[in-house]
């Protein structure tokens, strides 16, 4: 692991892997910036905005899939790991992006999508050509079953993520192949050592040799399946396909496979790794992946918090379920305290390309005033949590969900349309309306609306008169980066400030211990962060502490006694930052305005 040596101005000394203190920023390339007027974002467009990211405080750019692909799942269906999809640019553009990042002291990681390929990948074309092809076993093939009437049936009753069976019939070879996602995304067979070796060489070393710094690893815990292929228990009566994540998540050989990937590729290149770890809700399940002693992954994304509001992941994912603040706080507390006393590490995030916008889900975007206030408080929340911070494009300007007035025709995502069409085919109008309601809050499409750069036509994402691949948000003239760049108290200005404070007080905010206060309070979100290092606070010997107090409602709330929460004498606390605009009358310190957040320190550095 690459490490940097740090010397804190108050004597905090130590070594730590560089990625623990870094701010990562995810770019969804189709929607970030179009440089050539074809309505599709591209790598040269990203390069043109590198200084914007650098000035924000970003250390690492994570670029979502830009590989050659039929684009049936926005690049998560790869047909050539070593080529760039033409609308994104060229290999030379990637080289220039690497240089643009490195020359500014930033790093670049790519998405590694190796649970499955596109059905147009040459490996799969060979695999399906005949049962005797050398690559037949690079994918997972099974003969059909038959019911008592002689009707052909899939090998198991497993339901996939995009609705329907996980098995697709291949007429030519008269067998089914496994696809956990779409039929166009056949699963690779990680049991085959030659297949794994090819993945390491073709999909990983190729890019590391070009100079990238690591990977966000897609579906990292799904490579090892149950090889006896039993049916899943019937938990959704009346439908043929049943939820079965226990058949492919955290399977029998998964740690062997990840350890091998680390030993053969990641470690020799000192490449950073962050894995997408779904359906793994218990800390004891997660720790083996991120324990430093286990030598597997540096960190993972655990999804309990960001999945709040979703229904049953397989049949009712978009049946929205409201949740109280206390549940959100419980999930945050579980994962904030997860690493204490262990050699593991954690990630901090509330947005990505697979979820609705945070300000529309966890905040309040009903009025301009509440939108700005809650977007800033979400920024404060994220910037003060322990772990490596990940931002998603547009989060830093408070981008909202698509307007509720938009029809289903504006939804482009294969998953959104799969669940919607399944509801339509059921003939149950109540279910159709419930799915539409859920999509308006949770759909992956919300995060894929083009970035709002300015108030020019198409929000500056692409040129005037061009039809972008996805509709630009109706409110782009009011909500855009240009409007906020000149205003240090805008959402963007506050993100810049919060990220700076996070690094200045890294011993508290990046590495500090977390203690949740008032866990059952449904209005205030409060916690204490405590430095793990003695920093010389004087006779009382207290450690450096911060109190984060946030009003997660649209009503005025009473602020608790600050000194008591910090464990210091009254008057010894210091307000480090507030989300309020300086021009607003603050009112009484005992009151928190709607969606106001503050951080207090018990020590003046």
XYZ file of C-alpha atoms in Angstrom:
605
model
C 0.000 0.000 0.000
C 1.258 3.456 -0.842
C 1.612 5.677 2.238
C 2.283 9.310 2.910
C 3.946 10.807 5.991
C 1.956 13.492 7.744
C 2.945 16.030 10.413
C 0.027 17.765 12.047
C 0.751 21.389 13.044
C -0.154 20.520 16.648
C 2.124 17.538 16.880
C -0.111 14.878 15.284
C 2.461 12.635 13.616
C 2.021 9.380 11.788
C 1.791 7.450 8.577
C -1.416 6.522 6.843
C -2.334 5.205 3.392
C -2.940 8.183 1.144
C -6.432 7.042 0.144
C -7.805 7.296 3.679
C -7.531 11.097 3.652
C -8.443 11.547 -0.011
C -11.666 12.978 -1.410
C -12.893 10.880 -4.335
C -15.264 12.285 -6.964
C -17.290 10.055 -9.268
C -17.754 11.180 -12.856
C -20.547 9.626 -14.927
C -19.011 10.437 -18.291
C -22.132 10.446 -20.477
C -23.620 13.225 -18.344
C -20.637 15.324 -17.236
C -19.472 17.502 -20.139
C -19.862 17.149 -23.918
C -16.916 18.611 -25.808
C -17.882 17.875 -29.412
C -21.599 18.670 -29.623
C -22.987 15.170 -30.080
C -25.120 15.328 -26.928
C -23.030 12.750 -25.108
C -20.454 13.599 -22.463
C -16.873 12.579 -23.159
C -13.350 12.364 -21.776
C -12.103 15.598 -23.407
C -15.067 17.298 -21.722
C -13.944 15.909 -18.375
C -10.372 17.087 -19.000
C -11.707 20.586 -19.643
C -13.211 20.600 -16.131
C -10.288 19.108 -14.188
C -9.399 22.482 -12.681
C -12.982 22.814 -11.419
C -12.569 19.505 -9.569
C -9.102 20.420 -8.322
C -10.359 23.720 -6.907
C -13.267 21.915 -5.236
C -10.775 19.863 -3.238
C -10.935 16.563 -5.122
C -7.945 14.236 -4.806
C -9.103 11.278 -6.911
C -11.372 11.131 -9.958
C -13.351 7.918 -10.299
C -14.445 7.543 -13.908
C -17.455 5.308 -14.466
C -17.252 2.829 -17.380
C -16.092 4.394 -20.627
C -15.108 1.088 -22.319
C -16.373 -0.244 -25.629
C -19.966 -1.312 -25.077
C -23.370 -1.687 -26.743
C -24.561 0.652 -23.944
C -27.596 -1.401 -22.984
C -26.698 -0.722 -19.339
C -24.717 2.498 -19.791
C -21.357 0.793 -20.159
C -21.763 -1.890 -17.497
C -22.021 -4.273 -20.441
C -18.461 -4.269 -21.779
C -17.587 -5.740 -25.162
C -13.883 -4.765 -25.153
C -11.970 -4.013 -21.940
C -9.073 -2.398 -23.798
C -10.982 -0.005 -26.051
C -12.806 3.246 -25.322
C -16.400 3.682 -26.490
C -16.076 6.032 -29.453
C -18.477 8.674 -28.132
C -16.297 8.983 -25.005
C -13.053 9.400 -26.927
C -9.890 7.380 -27.463
C -7.107 5.660 -25.552
C -5.044 8.780 -26.119
C -7.751 10.816 -24.399
C -7.480 8.529 -21.369
C -3.705 9.050 -21.383
C -4.274 12.819 -21.426
C -6.750 12.503 -18.566
C -4.195 10.563 -16.514
C -1.646 13.293 -17.175
C -4.150 16.060 -16.368
C -4.863 14.431 -13.001
C -1.278 13.557 -12.130
C 0.091 16.973 -13.057
C -2.267 18.500 -10.468
C -1.379 16.011 -7.759
C -4.629 14.125 -8.330
C -5.193 10.463 -9.141
C -7.521 8.529 -11.454
C -9.349 5.262 -10.882
C -11.519 3.348 -13.334
C -14.509 1.071 -12.941
C -13.672 -2.642 -13.035
C -16.701 -4.599 -14.302
C -15.742 -8.277 -14.245
C -18.726 -10.152 -12.837
C -20.106 -10.167 -16.362
C -19.413 -8.949 -19.876
C -21.620 -7.908 -22.755
C -23.039 -10.756 -24.828
C -21.155 -9.060 -27.670
C -17.769 -9.614 -26.024
C -15.545 -11.955 -28.108
C -15.145 -14.233 -25.083
C -18.869 -14.843 -24.930
C -19.238 -15.194 -28.677
C -16.707 -18.009 -28.483
C -18.324 -19.501 -25.403
C -21.751 -19.749 -27.001
C -20.430 -20.999 -30.363
C -20.349 -24.652 -29.225
C -20.268 -26.810 -26.102
C -16.718 -27.858 -26.962
C -15.252 -24.383 -27.440
C -12.221 -23.764 -25.152
C -14.017 -20.738 -23.666
C -17.286 -22.549 -23.033
C -16.434 -22.777 -19.339
C -15.562 -19.071 -19.098
C -19.289 -18.475 -18.576
C -21.885 -20.425 -16.607
C -23.945 -22.806 -18.721
C -26.554 -25.296 -17.544
C -28.996 -27.679 -19.265
C -32.731 -27.040 -18.878
C -35.114 -28.657 -16.446
C -38.571 -29.877 -17.431
C -41.808 -29.815 -15.486
C -44.251 -32.715 -15.253
C -45.862 -31.652 -18.528
C -42.547 -31.598 -20.364
C -42.250 -27.808 -20.502
C -38.675 -26.467 -20.511
C -37.676 -24.580 -17.350
C -34.576 -22.641 -16.270
C -31.991 -24.505 -14.145
C -33.097 -22.610 -10.999
C -35.881 -20.287 -9.898
C -33.553 -17.337 -9.237
C -34.761 -13.809 -9.996
C -32.316 -11.277 -11.438
C -31.734 -7.641 -10.578
C -33.412 -6.230 -13.684
C -36.617 -8.340 -13.286
C -37.185 -11.832 -14.640
C -35.073 -14.970 -14.459
C -31.300 -15.034 -14.067
C -31.174 -17.597 -16.897
C -31.340 -16.981 -20.647
C -31.967 -19.746 -23.175
C -29.450 -20.155 -25.995
C -31.086 -21.826 -28.966
C -27.855 -22.757 -30.721
C -26.347 -24.884 -27.970
C -29.624 -25.771 -26.223
C -28.501 -24.608 -22.790
C -29.111 -21.676 -20.448
C -26.464 -19.161 -19.420
C -26.483 -17.280 -16.120
C -27.003 -13.516 -16.038
C -27.639 -11.849 -12.690
C -28.479 -8.613 -14.498
C -29.752 -8.298 -18.073
C -29.819 -11.163 -20.620
C -27.208 -9.097 -22.484
C -24.832 -9.375 -19.454
C -23.726 -13.027 -19.138
C -21.846 -13.831 -15.923
C -18.198 -14.825 -16.141
C -17.229 -18.101 -14.479
C -14.675 -17.210 -11.825
C -14.262 -20.895 -10.995
C -12.217 -21.130 -14.210
C -8.582 -20.174 -13.474
C -7.834 -19.298 -17.120
C -10.779 -16.901 -17.111
C -9.521 -15.192 -13.935
C -6.011 -14.878 -15.374
C -7.431 -13.246 -18.497
C -9.433 -10.783 -16.396
C -6.329 -9.764 -14.454
C -4.277 -9.274 -17.613
C -6.815 -7.790 -20.027
C -9.064 -5.725 -17.755
C -6.607 -4.663 -15.041
C -2.890 -4.700 -15.875
C -3.566 -3.092 -19.251
C -4.901 0.056 -17.550
C -2.495 0.036 -14.628
C 0.375 -0.070 -17.105
C -1.059 3.088 -18.688
C -0.806 4.826 -15.325
C -4.199 4.685 -13.614
C -4.099 4.479 -9.826
C -6.669 1.805 -9.027
C -10.231 0.619 -9.427
C -13.720 0.905 -8.104
C -14.673 -2.759 -8.397
C -18.234 -3.430 -9.521
C -20.285 -6.196 -7.829
C -17.163 -7.327 -5.966
C -18.850 -9.961 -3.799
C -20.733 -11.778 -6.572
C -17.929 -13.671 -8.285
C -18.328 -16.886 -6.280
C -21.698 -18.564 -6.869
C -23.212 -21.592 -5.200
C -22.014 -24.264 -7.629
C -24.673 -26.799 -6.610
C -27.313 -24.379 -8.005
C -30.239 -25.125 -5.667
C -33.614 -23.441 -5.970
C -34.191 -20.467 -3.699
C -36.922 -20.759 -1.081
C -40.263 -19.332 -2.155
C -40.508 -15.987 -0.381
C -42.700 -14.294 -3.017
C -45.609 -16.702 -3.693
C -47.362 -16.567 -7.024
C -44.378 -15.656 -9.182
C -41.932 -18.041 -10.888
C -38.683 -16.250 -9.993
C -37.552 -15.859 -6.377
C -35.013 -13.537 -4.714
C -31.795 -15.501 -4.243
C -28.869 -13.213 -3.313
C -27.606 -15.854 -0.891
C -26.797 -17.969 -3.954
C -24.239 -15.510 -5.340
C -23.316 -12.892 -2.725
C -20.335 -13.680 -0.468
C -20.061 -17.174 -1.937
C -17.797 -20.035 -0.829
C -14.652 -18.942 -2.710
C -15.110 -15.167 -2.768
C -12.305 -14.333 -0.333
C -9.946 -16.655 -2.176
C -10.712 -14.867 -5.441
C -10.341 -11.340 -4.013
C -7.119 -12.256 -2.201
C -5.739 -13.633 -5.477
C -6.679 -10.416 -7.319
C -4.924 -8.390 -4.623
C -1.787 -10.537 -4.611
C -1.433 -10.819 -8.382
C -2.489 -7.337 -9.511
C -3.458 -4.728 -6.945
C -0.525 -5.091 -4.547
C 2.273 -5.172 -7.171
C 0.942 -1.917 -8.645
C 0.102 -0.348 -5.246
C -3.355 0.203 -6.730
C -6.166 1.488 -4.539
C -9.319 -0.640 -4.477
C -12.882 0.116 -3.416
C -15.438 -2.633 -3.872
C -19.199 -2.463 -4.396
C -20.457 -4.769 -1.640
C -24.207 -5.253 -1.891
C -26.465 -7.465 0.240
C -23.876 -7.565 3.037
C -25.530 -5.724 5.931
C -23.537 -7.045 8.909
C -20.177 -5.621 10.029
C -18.855 -9.124 10.695
C -19.513 -9.937 7.023
C -17.786 -6.787 5.765
C -14.642 -6.823 7.901
C -12.979 -9.798 6.102
C -13.024 -7.774 2.867
C -11.342 -4.679 4.332
C -9.158 -6.009 7.137
C -5.593 -4.887 6.432
C -4.340 -8.271 7.623
C -6.583 -10.113 5.138
C -4.973 -8.302 2.172
C -8.093 -8.126 0.017
C -9.627 -4.665 -0.548
C -8.751 -1.232 0.812
C -12.394 -0.299 1.359
C -15.916 -1.093 0.202
C -19.257 0.599 -0.303
C -21.851 -0.826 2.087
C -25.377 0.140 1.038
C -27.684 -0.082 4.067
C -27.977 3.684 4.447
C -28.193 4.657 0.800
C -30.854 1.982 0.199
C -33.206 3.501 2.778
C -36.665 3.942 1.288
C -36.358 1.107 -1.187
C -38.659 -1.865 -0.938
C -37.758 -5.504 -1.465
C -34.662 -5.387 -3.642
C -35.916 -7.945 -6.129
C -39.700 -7.653 -6.494
C -40.577 -4.382 -4.812
C -37.417 -2.267 -5.043
C -39.316 0.778 -6.274
C -42.182 0.481 -3.815
C -41.052 3.456 -1.748
C -41.114 3.060 2.044
C -40.709 6.239 4.150
C -38.253 6.029 7.040
C -37.702 8.122 10.185
C -34.490 9.998 10.945
C -33.753 7.584 13.781
C -33.336 4.733 11.293
C -30.954 6.786 9.164
C -28.925 7.619 12.278
C -28.801 3.989 13.364
C -27.305 2.913 10.042
C -24.766 5.742 10.124
C -23.757 4.867 13.674
C -23.344 1.171 12.849
C -20.842 1.872 10.100
C -19.111 4.790 11.807
C -18.235 2.555 14.763
C -17.568 -0.534 12.624
C -13.815 0.084 12.320
C -13.170 0.934 15.960
C -10.852 -1.680 17.444
C -10.263 -3.330 14.056
C -7.789 -2.967 11.189
C -10.564 -2.221 8.680
C -11.642 0.983 6.952
C -14.890 2.570 5.826
C -16.296 4.781 3.052
C -18.547 7.832 3.405
C -21.079 8.574 0.653
C -24.738 9.451 0.121
C -24.928 9.616 -3.689
C -23.801 7.564 -6.668
C -24.931 6.663 -10.184
C -27.441 4.064 -8.920
C -29.553 6.251 -6.611
C -31.687 9.359 -6.469
C -30.197 12.682 -5.436
C -29.394 13.121 -1.742
C -31.046 16.541 -1.378
C -34.296 15.083 -2.722
C -34.113 11.920 -0.583
C -32.533 12.966 2.710
C -33.025 16.736 2.509
C -35.844 19.049 1.426
C -35.998 20.490 -2.079
C -39.547 21.842 -1.790
C -38.480 25.532 -1.732
C -35.294 27.330 -2.809
C -34.524 28.237 0.817
C -34.942 24.719 2.191
C -33.125 23.220 -0.810
C -30.022 25.333 -0.141
C -30.144 24.855 3.618
C -30.568 21.070 3.440
C -27.943 20.652 0.683
C -25.417 22.432 2.924
C -26.357 20.360 5.951
C -25.925 17.173 3.906
C -22.470 18.487 2.957
C -21.669 19.107 6.624
C -22.903 15.626 7.557
C -20.761 13.922 4.938
C -17.636 16.019 5.543
C -17.582 15.251 9.270
C -17.902 11.450 9.093
C -15.012 9.023 9.616
C -13.728 7.197 6.536
C -12.825 8.005 2.946
C -15.240 10.527 1.432
C -16.809 9.922 -1.993
C -18.766 12.637 -3.811
C -20.876 12.184 -6.933
C -20.985 14.708 -9.749
C -23.502 17.470 -9.100
C -23.780 16.659 -5.397
C -21.534 19.641 -4.705
C -24.034 22.054 -6.285
C -27.089 20.369 -4.779
C -28.516 18.858 -7.961
C -32.083 17.647 -7.486
C -34.075 14.675 -8.716
C -35.853 14.943 -12.065
C -39.080 16.990 -11.776
C -42.114 14.962 -10.696
C -43.945 16.309 -13.739
C -41.724 14.377 -16.144
C -43.368 11.332 -17.669
C -42.006 7.815 -17.697
C -40.752 8.418 -21.256
C -37.907 10.480 -19.742
C -36.625 7.465 -17.793
C -33.878 5.749 -19.772
C -32.425 3.242 -17.324
C -32.809 -0.475 -18.041
C -33.676 -1.180 -14.395
C -36.260 1.591 -14.101
C -38.001 0.490 -17.272
C -37.788 -3.179 -16.303
C -39.661 -2.638 -13.036
C -42.159 -0.241 -14.662
C -42.931 -2.557 -17.583
C -43.298 -5.517 -15.227
C -45.887 -3.536 -13.255
C -47.746 -2.584 -16.452
C -47.805 -6.213 -17.588
C -49.288 -7.253 -14.229
C -52.413 -5.240 -15.022
C -52.423 -3.884 -11.469
C -52.919 -0.124 -11.823
C -52.240 0.508 -8.123
C -48.884 -1.211 -8.494
C -48.092 0.841 -11.611
C -48.767 4.080 -9.728
C -46.765 2.902 -6.708
C -43.793 2.045 -8.948
C -44.024 5.452 -10.643
C -44.033 7.135 -7.232
C -40.989 5.129 -6.173
C -39.166 5.888 -9.409
C -39.684 9.620 -8.873
C -37.706 9.324 -5.642
C -35.301 6.412 -6.104
C -34.634 5.807 -9.802
C -31.085 5.574 -11.066
C -32.045 8.065 -13.795
C -32.010 11.035 -11.387
C -28.246 10.879 -10.992
C -27.743 10.697 -14.744
C -29.368 13.979 -15.741
C -26.724 16.134 -17.469
C -24.530 18.248 -15.200
C -25.782 21.812 -14.841
C -22.774 24.000 -15.632
C -24.428 27.341 -16.404
C -27.636 28.999 -17.580
C -26.925 28.727 -21.304
C -29.026 26.363 -23.438
C -28.638 22.738 -22.332
C -27.111 23.990 -19.074
C -23.694 24.271 -20.718
C -23.487 20.475 -20.847
C -23.651 20.535 -24.637
C -24.152 23.137 -27.334
C -27.267 25.069 -28.219
C -29.487 23.191 -30.672
C -28.048 19.818 -29.688
C -30.361 17.170 -28.249
C -28.608 15.693 -25.202
C -28.864 11.949 -24.633
C -30.943 12.675 -21.539
C -33.148 15.669 -20.884
C -31.587 18.583 -19.010
C -33.274 19.500 -15.720
C -35.964 22.182 -16.030
C -34.407 24.287 -13.249
C -30.897 24.538 -14.666
C -31.091 28.325 -15.075
C -31.392 28.764 -11.306
C -29.350 25.745 -10.197
C -25.958 25.566 -11.887
C -22.266 25.680 -11.088
C -21.627 29.098 -12.656
C -24.208 30.756 -10.401
C -22.475 29.287 -7.362
C -18.807 29.671 -8.304
C -18.751 33.364 -7.439
C -20.658 32.930 -4.198
C -18.573 31.531 -1.314
C -21.775 30.939 0.658
C -23.506 28.906 -2.042
C -23.836 25.122 -1.810
C -20.676 24.786 -3.915
C -18.863 27.356 -1.788
C -19.891 25.501 1.344
C -18.644 22.165 -0.040
C -15.261 23.781 -0.736
C -15.132 25.139 2.804
C -16.278 21.865 4.386
C -13.721 19.822 2.453
C -10.981 22.210 3.554
C -12.015 21.910 7.193
C -12.175 18.127 6.852
C -8.529 18.054 5.816
C -7.440 20.680 8.341
C -8.997 18.652 11.157
C -8.405 15.216 9.655
C -7.586 13.729 13.058
C -11.204 14.363 14.103
C -13.241 14.171 10.917
C -11.411 11.563 8.797
C -9.995 9.393 11.577
C -11.904 10.305 14.731
C -14.107 8.118 16.925
C -17.878 8.603 16.498
C -20.488 8.784 19.245
C -24.155 9.234 18.311
C -26.222 11.466 20.612
C -30.001 11.307 21.087
C -30.491 8.290 18.780
C -34.297 8.397 19.025
C -34.668 12.117 18.316
C -36.542 12.457 15.014
C -35.549 16.089 14.432
C -31.897 16.544 15.369
C -28.934 14.548 14.078
C -26.092 15.009 16.573
C -22.820 13.269 17.227
C -19.448 13.838 18.853
C -16.233 13.182 16.966
C -13.127 12.636 19.070
C -9.517 12.693 17.951
C -7.603 9.501 18.474
C -4.474 11.457 19.396
C -3.586 13.500 22.450
C -2.980 17.042 21.256
C -2.104 18.784 24.506
C -5.337 20.278 25.752
C -3.905 21.321 29.074
C -4.619 20.359 32.658
C -7.876 18.518 32.076
C -6.169 16.163 29.605
C -9.212 16.039 27.313
C -8.839 14.954 23.758
C -9.774 17.172 20.842
C -13.514 16.888 20.222
C -16.098 18.228 17.806
C -19.861 18.335 18.209
C -21.886 18.120 15.001
C -25.488 19.238 15.457
C -27.912 19.340 12.530
C -31.597 20.163 12.266
C -33.038 17.626 9.823
C -36.454 19.317 9.685
C -38.096 22.368 8.095
C -38.983 23.751 11.541
C -37.003 25.662 14.158
C -35.565 23.287 16.770
C -34.001 23.859 20.167
C -30.225 23.406 20.216
C -28.874 21.388 23.155
C -26.205 22.621 25.575
C -22.975 22.570 23.583
C -20.488 22.519 26.437
C -22.239 19.583 28.075
C -22.126 17.519 24.903
C -18.446 18.367 24.395
C -17.524 17.757 28.012
C -15.927 21.150 28.471
C -16.580 24.250 30.568
C -19.212 26.612 29.272
C -17.526 29.179 27.074
C -14.636 26.902 26.097
C -16.421 25.683 22.958
C -15.799 27.341 19.611
C -18.133 27.439 16.598
C -16.052 26.027 13.751
C -18.620 26.302 10.980
C -22.313 26.945 10.399
C -24.393 26.326 7.310
C -26.207 29.654 7.679
C -25.465 32.474 5.300
C -23.637 35.258 7.111
C -26.219 37.838 6.064
C -28.984 36.032 7.955
C -29.791 37.144 11.466
C -28.689 34.207 13.539
C -31.253 34.650 16.253
C -30.691 32.910 19.556
C -27.846 30.431 19.790
C -30.252 28.061 21.538
C -32.270 27.688 18.341
C -31.475 25.941 15.089
C -33.124 27.288 11.967
C -34.745 24.836 9.521
C -32.023 22.539 8.141
C -29.275 24.443 9.922
C -26.087 22.579 10.799
C -23.185 23.596 13.052
C -19.883 22.163 14.226
C -18.347 23.145 17.557
C -14.825 22.403 18.794
C -13.698 22.113 22.387
C -10.185 23.131 21.460
C -8.647 26.047 19.589
C -5.856 24.622 17.362
